[in-house]
Amino acid sequence: MWKKSLCLLIPCVLIAYYCYAPIPHEIEQHWELMMIWSFMRIQMHIAPLLEMLGFGPFPLLEILVVPPISDENVTVTDNLFNNVSVRVFVPKQKSSTPRRAVFYIHGGGWVTGSAAWGPYDELGRWMVERLDAVVVSTDYRLSPQYHFPTQFEDVYDALRWFLRKKVLAEYGVDPTRICIAGDSAGGNLAAAVNQKLLNDPEIKIKVKIQSLIYPVLQALDMDLPSYRENSHMVIVKKQQMAEFWSRYFTSDKALLEAMVANQHTPVESSHLFKFVNWSTLLPERFKKGHVYTTPIHGPSELAKKYPGFLDVQASPLLADDSTLRRLPLTHILTCQYDVLRDDGLMYLSRLRAADVRVVHEHVEDGFHGILSFGSSLLNFRAGKREVNKYLKWLKENL
């Protein structure tokens, strides 16, 4: 009898382990989110084995890929912009005037994600239908096969190609109504390429809006209040974010271990902490109950071997004020239950201090990835609400 009970108990414990997650009561559709999280956890646990067998980091997510299918409203094509894969969405209805455009960069921690994923494909179609916009959704090479700055360079190369007058004219785009947008790691890349555009003498087009959706913006301090409060939150945990960051730069586990301990920045780079000091940059409500401690310095050897995590093109929050004050109208979306919340809030503070026009939306019951959860595939009510609000704002301001 006890053997049967044990056989029943073991799978029950495993199911509970993979399904349960400490989801705050404010978040809607608890059970649906738990089921999605359990799928993600299973994938993360088998990922190392699959990588040893020659697969990519998250091969099970290939089920999200959809082909470029046109319909009565939009023509969808997969193209190459300067040898970078992009998915382009163009309205079928003729227009007597040039259209607005959105250059979109997907998330995925620089290790996964694709413009061909269903949620991103659907977002591109919604932008066409609701904004009457041309949408370019770009891909980029992923880690661990490729490390920084490859991802940044791929996005920048595709963007420079798109911003050529000849290309804009080919797609019927108004060069004064262009938005560069991205979510999560894509928000990081959007912020970084926008900064570089400012100093590129060959690019004469001025971007009208940059839109950063729960962006990851700095790799120096992984002990922000949002990291403390959401260290075990679903979708992206503190440990996962450290893994994403370290893989962006190297496959060396030494950097990962140092980042998890928040002891990776060398003393000679301590002057950079003023750009990411949450005790001075966060609004009071987000600092409540937290005490700032200066990160412990790490060995100089790590920074010498992997200088990327100190590079402004990887951590846009490290940009100085002279760069920030030249940026365009900025839209930032942050979520309460997200380890990356404070990255967006600190950038918000720095941009406002630099007299940049900033529109901030904070989703009190939101979690990382909420816009993608508004897709037909995942069908979260809160996600749909945020997508609708986001597209409405873009239509009114772009």
CSV table of C-alpha atoms in Angstrom, one decimal:
chain,number,residue,atom,x,y,z
A,1,MET,CA,0.0,0.0,0.0
A,2,TRP,CA,2.8,2.4,1.0
A,3,LYS,CA,4.5,1.8,-2.4
A,4,LYS,CA,1.4,2.9,-4.3
A,5,SER,CA,1.0,5.9,-2.1
A,6,LEU,CA,4.7,6.8,-2.7
A,7,CYS,CA,4.2,6.4,-6.5
A,8,LEU,CA,1.3,8.7,-6.3
A,9,LEU,CA,3.0,11.2,-4.0
A,10,ILE,CA,6.1,11.7,-6.1
A,11,PRO,CA,4.4,12.9,-9.3
A,12,CYS,CA,2.1,15.1,-7.3
A,13,VAL,CA,5.1,16.7,-5.6
A,14,LEU,CA,6.8,17.3,-9.0
A,15,ILE,CA,3.6,18.7,-10.5
A,16,ALA,CA,3.2,21.1,-7.5
A,17,TYR,CA,6.9,22.1,-7.8
A,18,TYR,CA,6.6,23.0,-11.4
A,19,CYS,CA,3.2,24.6,-11.2
A,20,TYR,CA,3.2,26.6,-8.0
A,21,ALA,CA,4.5,30.2,-8.2
A,22,PRO,CA,4.2,33.0,-5.6
A,23,ILE,CA,2.0,35.2,-7.8
A,24,PRO,CA,0.6,38.4,-6.1
A,25,HIS,CA,-3.2,38.5,-5.7
A,26,GLU,CA,-3.3,41.7,-7.7
A,27,ILE,CA,-2.4,39.8,-10.9
A,28,GLU,CA,-5.4,38.4,-12.8
A,29,GLN,CA,-5.7,34.9,-14.2
A,30,HIS,CA,-3.4,33.2,-11.6
A,31,TRP,CA,-3.9,29.7,-12.8
A,32,GLU,CA,-3.3,30.5,-16.4
A,33,LEU,CA,-0.1,32.3,-15.5
A,34,MET,CA,1.0,29.4,-13.3
A,35,MET,CA,0.5,26.9,-16.2
A,36,ILE,CA,2.6,29.1,-18.6
A,37,TRP,CA,5.3,29.4,-15.9
A,38,SER,CA,5.4,25.7,-15.4
A,39,PHE,CA,6.0,25.2,-19.1
A,40,MET,CA,8.8,27.7,-19.0
A,41,ARG,CA,10.4,26.1,-15.9
A,42,ILE,CA,10.4,22.7,-17.5
A,43,GLN,CA,12.1,24.2,-20.6
A,44,MET,CA,14.7,25.9,-18.4
A,45,HIS,CA,15.5,22.7,-16.6
A,46,ILE,CA,16.0,20.7,-19.8
A,47,ALA,CA,17.7,23.5,-21.7
A,48,PRO,CA,21.3,22.5,-20.6
A,49,LEU,CA,20.7,18.9,-21.8
A,50,LEU,CA,19.3,20.1,-25.1
A,51,GLU,CA,22.3,22.4,-25.6
A,52,MET,CA,24.7,19.5,-25.0
A,53,LEU,CA,22.8,17.7,-27.7
A,54,GLY,CA,23.3,20.6,-30.1
A,55,PHE,CA,20.0,22.4,-29.9
A,56,GLY,CA,19.6,26.1,-29.2
A,57,PRO,CA,19.0,27.5,-25.6
A,58,PHE,CA,15.2,27.2,-25.8
A,59,PRO,CA,14.2,24.9,-28.7
A,60,LEU,CA,10.7,24.3,-27.4
A,61,LEU,CA,9.8,27.9,-28.1
A,62,GLU,CA,10.1,27.2,-31.8
A,63,ILE,CA,6.4,26.3,-31.5
A,64,LEU,CA,5.7,30.0,-31.3
A,65,VAL,CA,7.1,30.7,-34.9
A,66,VAL,CA,4.5,31.6,-37.5
A,67,PRO,CA,5.1,32.0,-41.3
A,68,PRO,CA,4.7,35.5,-42.9
A,69,ILE,CA,1.1,35.2,-44.1
A,70,SER,CA,-0.5,38.3,-45.8
A,71,ASP,CA,-4.2,39.0,-45.5
A,72,GLU,CA,-6.7,41.5,-46.8
A,73,ASN,CA,-5.3,44.3,-44.6
A,74,VAL,CA,-1.5,43.8,-44.5
A,75,THR,CA,1.3,42.4,-46.7
A,76,VAL,CA,3.8,40.5,-44.6
A,77,THR,CA,7.2,39.6,-45.9
A,78,ASP,CA,10.5,38.3,-44.5
A,79,ASN,CA,13.4,40.3,-45.8
A,80,LEU,CA,17.0,41.1,-45.2
A,81,PHE,CA,18.1,44.6,-44.2
A,82,ASN,CA,21.8,44.8,-44.6
A,83,ASN,CA,22.0,41.0,-44.1
A,84,VAL,CA,19.9,41.2,-41.0
A,85,SER,CA,16.6,39.3,-41.0
A,86,VAL,CA,13.5,41.4,-40.6
A,87,ARG,CA,9.7,40.9,-40.9
A,88,VAL,CA,8.0,43.8,-42.7
A,89,PHE,CA,4.3,44.6,-42.3
A,90,VAL,CA,2.9,47.1,-44.9
A,91,PRO,CA,-0.8,48.2,-45.1
A,92,LYS,CA,-2.5,47.0,-48.3
A,93,GLN,CA,-4.7,50.0,-48.6
A,94,LYS,CA,-3.2,52.8,-50.7
A,95,SER,CA,-2.4,56.1,-49.0
A,96,SER,CA,-2.2,59.5,-50.6
A,97,THR,CA,0.4,60.6,-48.0
A,98,PRO,CA,3.4,59.0,-46.4
A,99,ARG,CA,2.8,56.8,-43.4
A,100,ARG,CA,4.2,56.7,-39.9
A,101,ALA,CA,6.6,53.8,-39.2
A,102,VAL,CA,7.6,51.6,-36.2
A,103,PHE,CA,10.9,49.9,-36.0
A,104,TYR,CA,10.4,47.1,-33.4
A,105,ILE,CA,13.0,45.0,-31.6
A,106,HIS,CA,11.8,41.8,-29.8
A,107,GLY,CA,12.8,40.7,-26.3
A,108,GLY,CA,14.1,37.4,-25.1
A,109,GLY,CA,17.2,38.1,-22.9
A,110,TRP,CA,19.4,38.2,-26.0
A,111,VAL,CA,19.3,34.4,-26.0
A,112,THR,CA,15.9,33.7,-27.6
A,113,GLY,CA,13.0,35.5,-29.3
A,114,SER,CA,12.1,36.2,-33.0
A,115,ALA,CA,10.1,38.6,-35.1
A,116,ALA,CA,8.4,35.5,-36.3
A,117,TRP,CA,7.0,34.5,-32.9
A,118,GLY,CA,3.2,34.7,-32.9
A,119,PRO,CA,2.9,37.5,-30.3
A,120,TYR,CA,5.3,39.7,-32.2
A,121,ASP,CA,3.8,38.9,-35.5
A,122,GLU,CA,0.4,39.8,-34.1
A,123,LEU,CA,1.6,43.0,-32.6
A,124,GLY,CA,3.0,44.0,-36.0
A,125,ARG,CA,-0.4,43.4,-37.6
A,126,TRP,CA,-2.2,45.4,-34.9
A,127,MET,CA,0.1,48.3,-35.5
A,128,VAL,CA,-0.7,48.2,-39.2
A,129,GLU,CA,-4.4,48.1,-38.6
A,130,ARG,CA,-4.7,50.6,-35.8
A,131,LEU,CA,-1.9,53.0,-36.7
A,132,ASP,CA,-1.9,52.7,-40.5
A,133,ALA,CA,1.8,52.2,-40.0
A,134,VAL,CA,4.6,50.4,-41.8
A,135,VAL,CA,6.2,48.1,-39.3
A,136,VAL,CA,9.7,46.6,-39.4
A,137,SER,CA,10.2,43.9,-36.8
A,138,THR,CA,13.9,43.0,-36.7
A,139,ASP,CA,15.8,39.9,-35.6
A,140,TYR,CA,19.4,39.7,-34.4
A,141,ARG,CA,21.8,36.9,-33.7
A,142,LEU,CA,21.5,35.4,-30.3
A,143,SER,CA,23.7,34.2,-27.5
A,144,PRO,CA,25.4,32.0,-26.5
A,145,GLN,CA,26.5,31.5,-30.1
A,146,TYR,CA,27.0,35.2,-30.4
A,147,HIS,CA,28.0,37.7,-27.7
A,148,PHE,CA,27.9,41.5,-27.3
A,149,PRO,CA,28.2,43.6,-29.4
A,150,THR,CA,26.8,41.3,-32.2
A,151,GLN,CA,23.2,41.8,-31.1
A,152,PHE,CA,23.6,45.6,-30.9
A,153,GLU,CA,25.4,45.8,-34.2
A,154,ASP,CA,22.8,43.6,-36.0
A,155,VAL,CA,20.0,45.9,-34.9
A,156,TYR,CA,21.9,49.1,-35.7
A,157,ASP,CA,22.8,47.8,-39.1
A,158,ALA,CA,19.2,47.0,-39.9
A,159,LEU,CA,18.0,50.3,-38.6
A,160,ARG,CA,20.6,52.3,-40.6
A,161,TRP,CA,19.4,50.4,-43.7
A,162,PHE,CA,15.8,51.3,-43.0
A,163,LEU,CA,16.5,55.0,-42.3
A,164,ARG,CA,18.0,55.5,-45.8
A,165,LYS,CA,15.8,57.9,-47.8
A,166,LYS,CA,15.6,55.5,-50.7
A,167,VAL,CA,14.2,52.7,-48.4
A,168,LEU,CA,11.8,54.9,-46.6
A,169,ALA,CA,10.5,56.2,-50.0
A,170,GLU,CA,10.1,52.6,-51.2
A,171,TYR,CA,7.9,51.7,-48.2
A,172,GLY,CA,6.0,55.1,-48.3
A,173,VAL,CA,7.3,56.2,-44.9
A,174,ASP,CA,7.2,59.7,-43.6
A,175,PRO,CA,10.7,60.3,-42.3
A,176,THR,CA,9.4,62.7,-39.6
A,177,ARG,CA,7.1,60.1,-38.0
A,178,ILE,CA,9.4,57.1,-37.1
A,179,CYS,CA,9.3,55.3,-33.7
A,180,ILE,CA,12.0,52.9,-32.5
A,181,ALA,CA,10.5,50.5,-29.9
A,182,GLY,CA,11.3,47.3,-28.1
A,183,ASP,CA,10.5,45.2,-25.1
A,184,SER,CA,12.8,43.8,-22.4
A,185,ALA,CA,16.1,43.1,-24.1
A,186,GLY,CA,14.6,44.7,-27.2
A,187,GLY,CA,14.0,47.8,-25.0
A,188,ASN,CA,17.7,47.7,-24.1
A,189,LEU,CA,18.7,47.6,-27.8
A,190,ALA,CA,16.2,50.3,-28.7
A,191,ALA,CA,17.6,52.7,-26.1
A,192,ALA,CA,21.2,51.9,-27.1
A,193,VAL,CA,20.7,52.4,-30.8
A,194,ASN,CA,18.8,55.6,-30.2
A,195,GLN,CA,21.8,56.9,-28.3
A,196,LYS,CA,24.2,55.9,-31.1
A,197,LEU,CA,22.1,57.5,-33.8
A,198,LEU,CA,22.7,60.9,-32.2
A,199,ASN,CA,26.4,60.8,-33.1
A,200,ASP,CA,26.1,59.1,-36.5
A,201,PRO,CA,27.0,61.7,-39.1
A,202,GLU,CA,25.6,59.6,-41.9
A,203,ILE,CA,22.1,59.4,-40.5
A,204,LYS,CA,20.1,62.6,-41.2
A,205,ILE,CA,16.7,61.2,-40.2
A,206,LYS,CA,15.6,62.2,-36.7
A,207,VAL,CA,13.6,59.6,-34.8
A,208,LYS,CA,10.3,61.1,-33.4
A,209,ILE,CA,9.7,58.6,-30.5
A,210,GLN,CA,11.6,56.0,-28.7
A,211,SER,CA,9.4,53.5,-26.8
A,212,LEU,CA,10.9,51.3,-24.1
A,213,ILE,CA,8.7,48.5,-22.8
A,214,TYR,CA,9.9,47.1,-19.5
A,215,PRO,CA,13.5,47.7,-20.7
A,216,VAL,CA,16.7,46.3,-19.1
A,217,LEU,CA,19.1,49.2,-19.0
A,218,GLN,CA,22.0,48.5,-16.7
A,219,ALA,CA,24.3,45.6,-15.6
A,220,LEU,CA,26.1,47.2,-12.7
A,221,ASP,CA,23.7,46.8,-9.8
A,222,MET,CA,21.5,43.7,-9.4
A,223,ASP,CA,20.4,44.6,-5.9
A,224,LEU,CA,17.8,47.2,-6.8
A,225,PRO,CA,14.5,47.2,-4.8
A,226,SER,CA,12.7,45.6,-7.8
A,227,TYR,CA,15.3,42.8,-7.8
A,228,ARG,CA,14.8,42.3,-4.1
A,229,GLU,CA,11.0,42.4,-4.2
A,230,ASN,CA,10.6,40.2,-7.3
A,231,SER,CA,13.6,37.9,-7.0
A,232,HIS,CA,11.3,34.9,-7.3
A,233,MET,CA,8.6,36.4,-9.5
A,234,VAL,CA,7.4,34.4,-12.6
A,235,ILE,CA,8.6,35.0,-16.1
A,236,VAL,CA,12.0,36.6,-15.1
A,237,LYS,CA,13.6,36.0,-11.8
A,238,LYS,CA,16.8,37.6,-10.5
A,239,GLN,CA,18.8,34.5,-11.2
A,240,GLN,CA,17.5,34.3,-14.8
A,241,MET,CA,18.3,38.0,-15.4
A,242,ALA,CA,21.9,37.4,-14.2
A,243,GLU,CA,22.1,34.5,-16.6
A,244,PHE,CA,20.8,36.6,-19.5
A,245,TRP,CA,23.2,39.4,-18.7
A,246,SER,CA,26.3,37.1,-18.3
A,247,ARG,CA,25.4,35.1,-21.5
A,248,TYR,CA,25.2,38.4,-23.4
A,249,PHE,CA,28.9,38.9,-22.8
A,250,THR,CA,30.4,35.4,-22.3
A,251,SER,CA,29.8,31.7,-21.6
A,252,ASP,CA,32.3,32.0,-18.7
A,253,LYS,CA,30.4,31.0,-15.5
A,254,ALA,CA,32.8,33.3,-13.5
A,255,LEU,CA,30.9,36.4,-14.6
A,256,LEU,CA,27.5,34.8,-13.8
A,257,GLU,CA,28.6,33.9,-10.3
A,258,ALA,CA,29.9,37.4,-9.7
A,259,MET,CA,26.7,39.0,-11.1
A,260,VAL,CA,24.5,36.8,-8.9
A,261,ALA,CA,26.6,38.0,-5.9
A,262,ASN,CA,26.5,41.6,-7.2
A,263,GLN,CA,30.3,41.7,-7.0
A,264,HIS,CA,31.3,42.1,-10.7
A,265,THR,CA,32.1,45.8,-11.1
A,266,PRO,CA,35.8,46.7,-10.4
A,267,VAL,CA,36.8,49.5,-8.1
A,268,GLU,CA,38.3,51.5,-11.0
A,269,SER,CA,34.7,51.7,-12.5
A,270,SER,CA,33.1,52.8,-9.2
A,271,HIS,CA,32.4,56.3,-10.7
A,272,LEU,CA,29.8,54.7,-12.9
A,273,PHE,CA,27.5,53.9,-10.0
A,274,LYS,CA,26.3,57.5,-9.9
A,275,PHE,CA,24.4,56.7,-13.1
A,276,VAL,CA,22.5,53.8,-11.5
A,277,ASN,CA,22.3,54.8,-7.8
A,278,TRP,CA,18.7,53.9,-7.0
A,279,SER,CA,18.8,55.8,-3.7
A,280,THR,CA,18.9,59.1,-5.6
A,281,LEU,CA,17.0,58.1,-8.8
A,282,LEU,CA,14.0,56.2,-7.7
A,283,PRO,CA,10.8,57.9,-6.6
A,284,GLU,CA,10.2,57.7,-2.9
A,285,ARG,CA,7.3,55.1,-3.1
A,286,PHE,CA,9.7,52.6,-4.7
A,287,LYS,CA,12.5,53.1,-2.2
A,288,LYS,CA,10.2,52.5,0.8
A,289,GLY,CA,11.5,49.8,3.2
A,290,HIS,CA,14.8,49.5,1.4
A,291,VAL,CA,18.3,50.6,2.4
A,292,TYR,CA,20.9,51.3,-0.3
A,293,THR,CA,24.2,49.5,0.1
A,294,THR,CA,27.1,50.2,-2.3
A,295,PRO,CA,27.9,47.1,-4.3
A,296,ILE,CA,31.0,45.2,-3.4
A,297,HIS,CA,33.7,45.6,-6.0
A,298,GLY,CA,34.7,42.6,-8.0
A,299,PRO,CA,38.1,41.6,-9.6
A,300,SER,CA,39.5,43.8,-12.3
A,301,GLU,CA,40.2,40.7,-14.4
A,302,LEU,CA,36.5,40.1,-15.2
A,303,ALA,CA,36.1,43.6,-16.5
A,304,LYS,CA,39.3,43.3,-18.6
A,305,LYS,CA,38.1,40.0,-20.1
A,306,TYR,CA,34.5,41.1,-20.6
A,307,PRO,CA,34.4,44.9,-20.8
A,308,GLY,CA,30.9,44.8,-22.4
A,309,PHE,CA,29.0,45.0,-19.1
A,310,LEU,CA,30.6,48.5,-18.5
A,311,ASP,CA,29.8,49.6,-22.1
A,312,VAL,CA,27.1,52.2,-22.6
A,313,GLN,CA,25.9,50.3,-25.7
A,314,ALA,CA,25.1,47.4,-23.4
A,315,SER,CA,23.9,49.6,-20.4
A,316,PRO,CA,22.3,52.7,-21.8
A,317,LEU,CA,21.8,54.1,-18.2
A,318,LEU,CA,25.5,54.8,-18.2
A,319,ALA,CA,25.1,57.5,-20.9
A,320,ASP,CA,26.1,61.0,-19.7
A,321,ASP,CA,23.6,63.9,-19.5
A,322,SER,CA,25.0,65.5,-22.7
A,323,THR,CA,23.8,62.5,-24.6
A,324,LEU,CA,20.5,62.0,-22.8
A,325,ARG,CA,19.3,65.6,-23.4
A,326,ARG,CA,19.4,65.1,-27.2
A,327,LEU,CA,17.0,62.1,-27.1
A,328,PRO,CA,13.5,62.3,-28.6
A,329,LEU,CA,10.1,62.0,-26.9
A,330,THR,CA,10.4,58.9,-24.8
A,331,HIS,CA,7.7,56.4,-23.8
A,332,ILE,CA,8.6,54.1,-20.9
A,333,LEU,CA,6.3,51.3,-19.6
A,334,THR,CA,7.2,49.6,-16.3
A,335,CYS,CA,5.4,46.9,-14.3
A,336,GLN,CA,5.2,46.6,-10.6
A,337,TYR,CA,6.0,42.9,-10.4
A,338,ASP,CA,9.1,42.9,-12.5
A,339,VAL,CA,12.8,42.7,-11.6
A,340,LEU,CA,13.5,45.3,-14.4
A,341,ARG,CA,11.0,47.8,-13.0
A,342,ASP,CA,13.6,50.1,-11.4
A,343,ASP,CA,15.8,50.1,-14.6
A,344,GLY,CA,13.0,51.9,-16.4
A,345,LEU,CA,12.2,54.2,-13.4
A,346,MET,CA,15.9,55.3,-13.1
A,347,TYR,CA,16.1,56.1,-16.8
A,348,LEU,CA,12.8,58.0,-16.4
A,349,SER,CA,14.4,60.1,-13.7
A,350,ARG,CA,17.6,60.7,-15.6
A,351,LEU,CA,15.7,61.7,-18.8
A,352,ARG,CA,13.5,64.1,-17.0
A,353,ALA,CA,16.5,65.7,-15.2
A,354,ALA,CA,18.0,66.1,-18.7
A,355,ASP,CA,14.8,67.9,-19.9
A,356,VAL,CA,13.7,65.2,-22.2
A,357,ARG,CA,10.0,64.8,-22.8
A,358,VAL,CA,9.0,61.5,-21.2
A,359,VAL,CA,5.6,59.7,-20.9
A,360,HIS,CA,5.6,57.0,-18.3
A,361,GLU,CA,3.0,54.3,-17.8
A,362,HIS,CA,3.3,52.1,-14.7
A,363,VAL,CA,1.2,49.0,-14.6
A,364,GLU,CA,0.4,48.4,-11.0
A,365,ASP,CA,-0.9,44.8,-11.5
A,366,GLY,CA,1.6,44.1,-14.3
A,367,PHE,CA,4.4,41.6,-14.7
A,368,HIS,CA,7.2,41.2,-17.1
A,369,GLY,CA,6.1,40.4,-20.7
A,370,ILE,CA,2.5,41.6,-20.1
A,371,LEU,CA,2.1,43.0,-23.7
A,372,SER,CA,2.9,39.6,-25.2
A,373,PHE,CA,0.4,38.1,-22.9
A,374,GLY,CA,-2.2,40.2,-24.6
A,375,SER,CA,-1.8,38.2,-27.8
A,376,SER,CA,-4.5,35.8,-29.0
A,377,LEU,CA,-2.2,32.9,-28.2
A,378,LEU,CA,-2.1,33.8,-24.4
A,379,ASN,CA,-5.2,35.9,-24.2
A,380,PHE,CA,-4.7,37.7,-20.9
A,381,ARG,CA,-7.2,40.4,-20.1
A,382,ALA,CA,-4.6,42.7,-18.5
A,383,GLY,CA,-2.3,42.2,-21.5
A,384,LYS,CA,-5.0,43.1,-24.0
A,385,ARG,CA,-5.8,46.3,-22.0
A,386,GLU,CA,-2.2,47.3,-22.0
A,387,VAL,CA,-1.8,46.6,-25.7
A,388,ASN,CA,-4.9,48.7,-26.5
A,389,LYS,CA,-3.6,51.6,-24.3
A,390,TYR,CA,-0.2,51.4,-25.9
A,391,LEU,CA,-1.4,51.5,-29.5
A,392,LYS,CA,-3.8,54.3,-28.7
A,393,TRP,CA,-0.9,56.4,-27.3
A,394,LEU,CA,1.3,55.6,-30.4
A,395,LYS,CA,-1.5,56.7,-32.7
A,396,GLU,CA,-2.0,60.0,-30.9
A,397,ASN,CA,1.7,60.8,-30.7
A,398,LEU,CA,3.4,59.4,-33.7
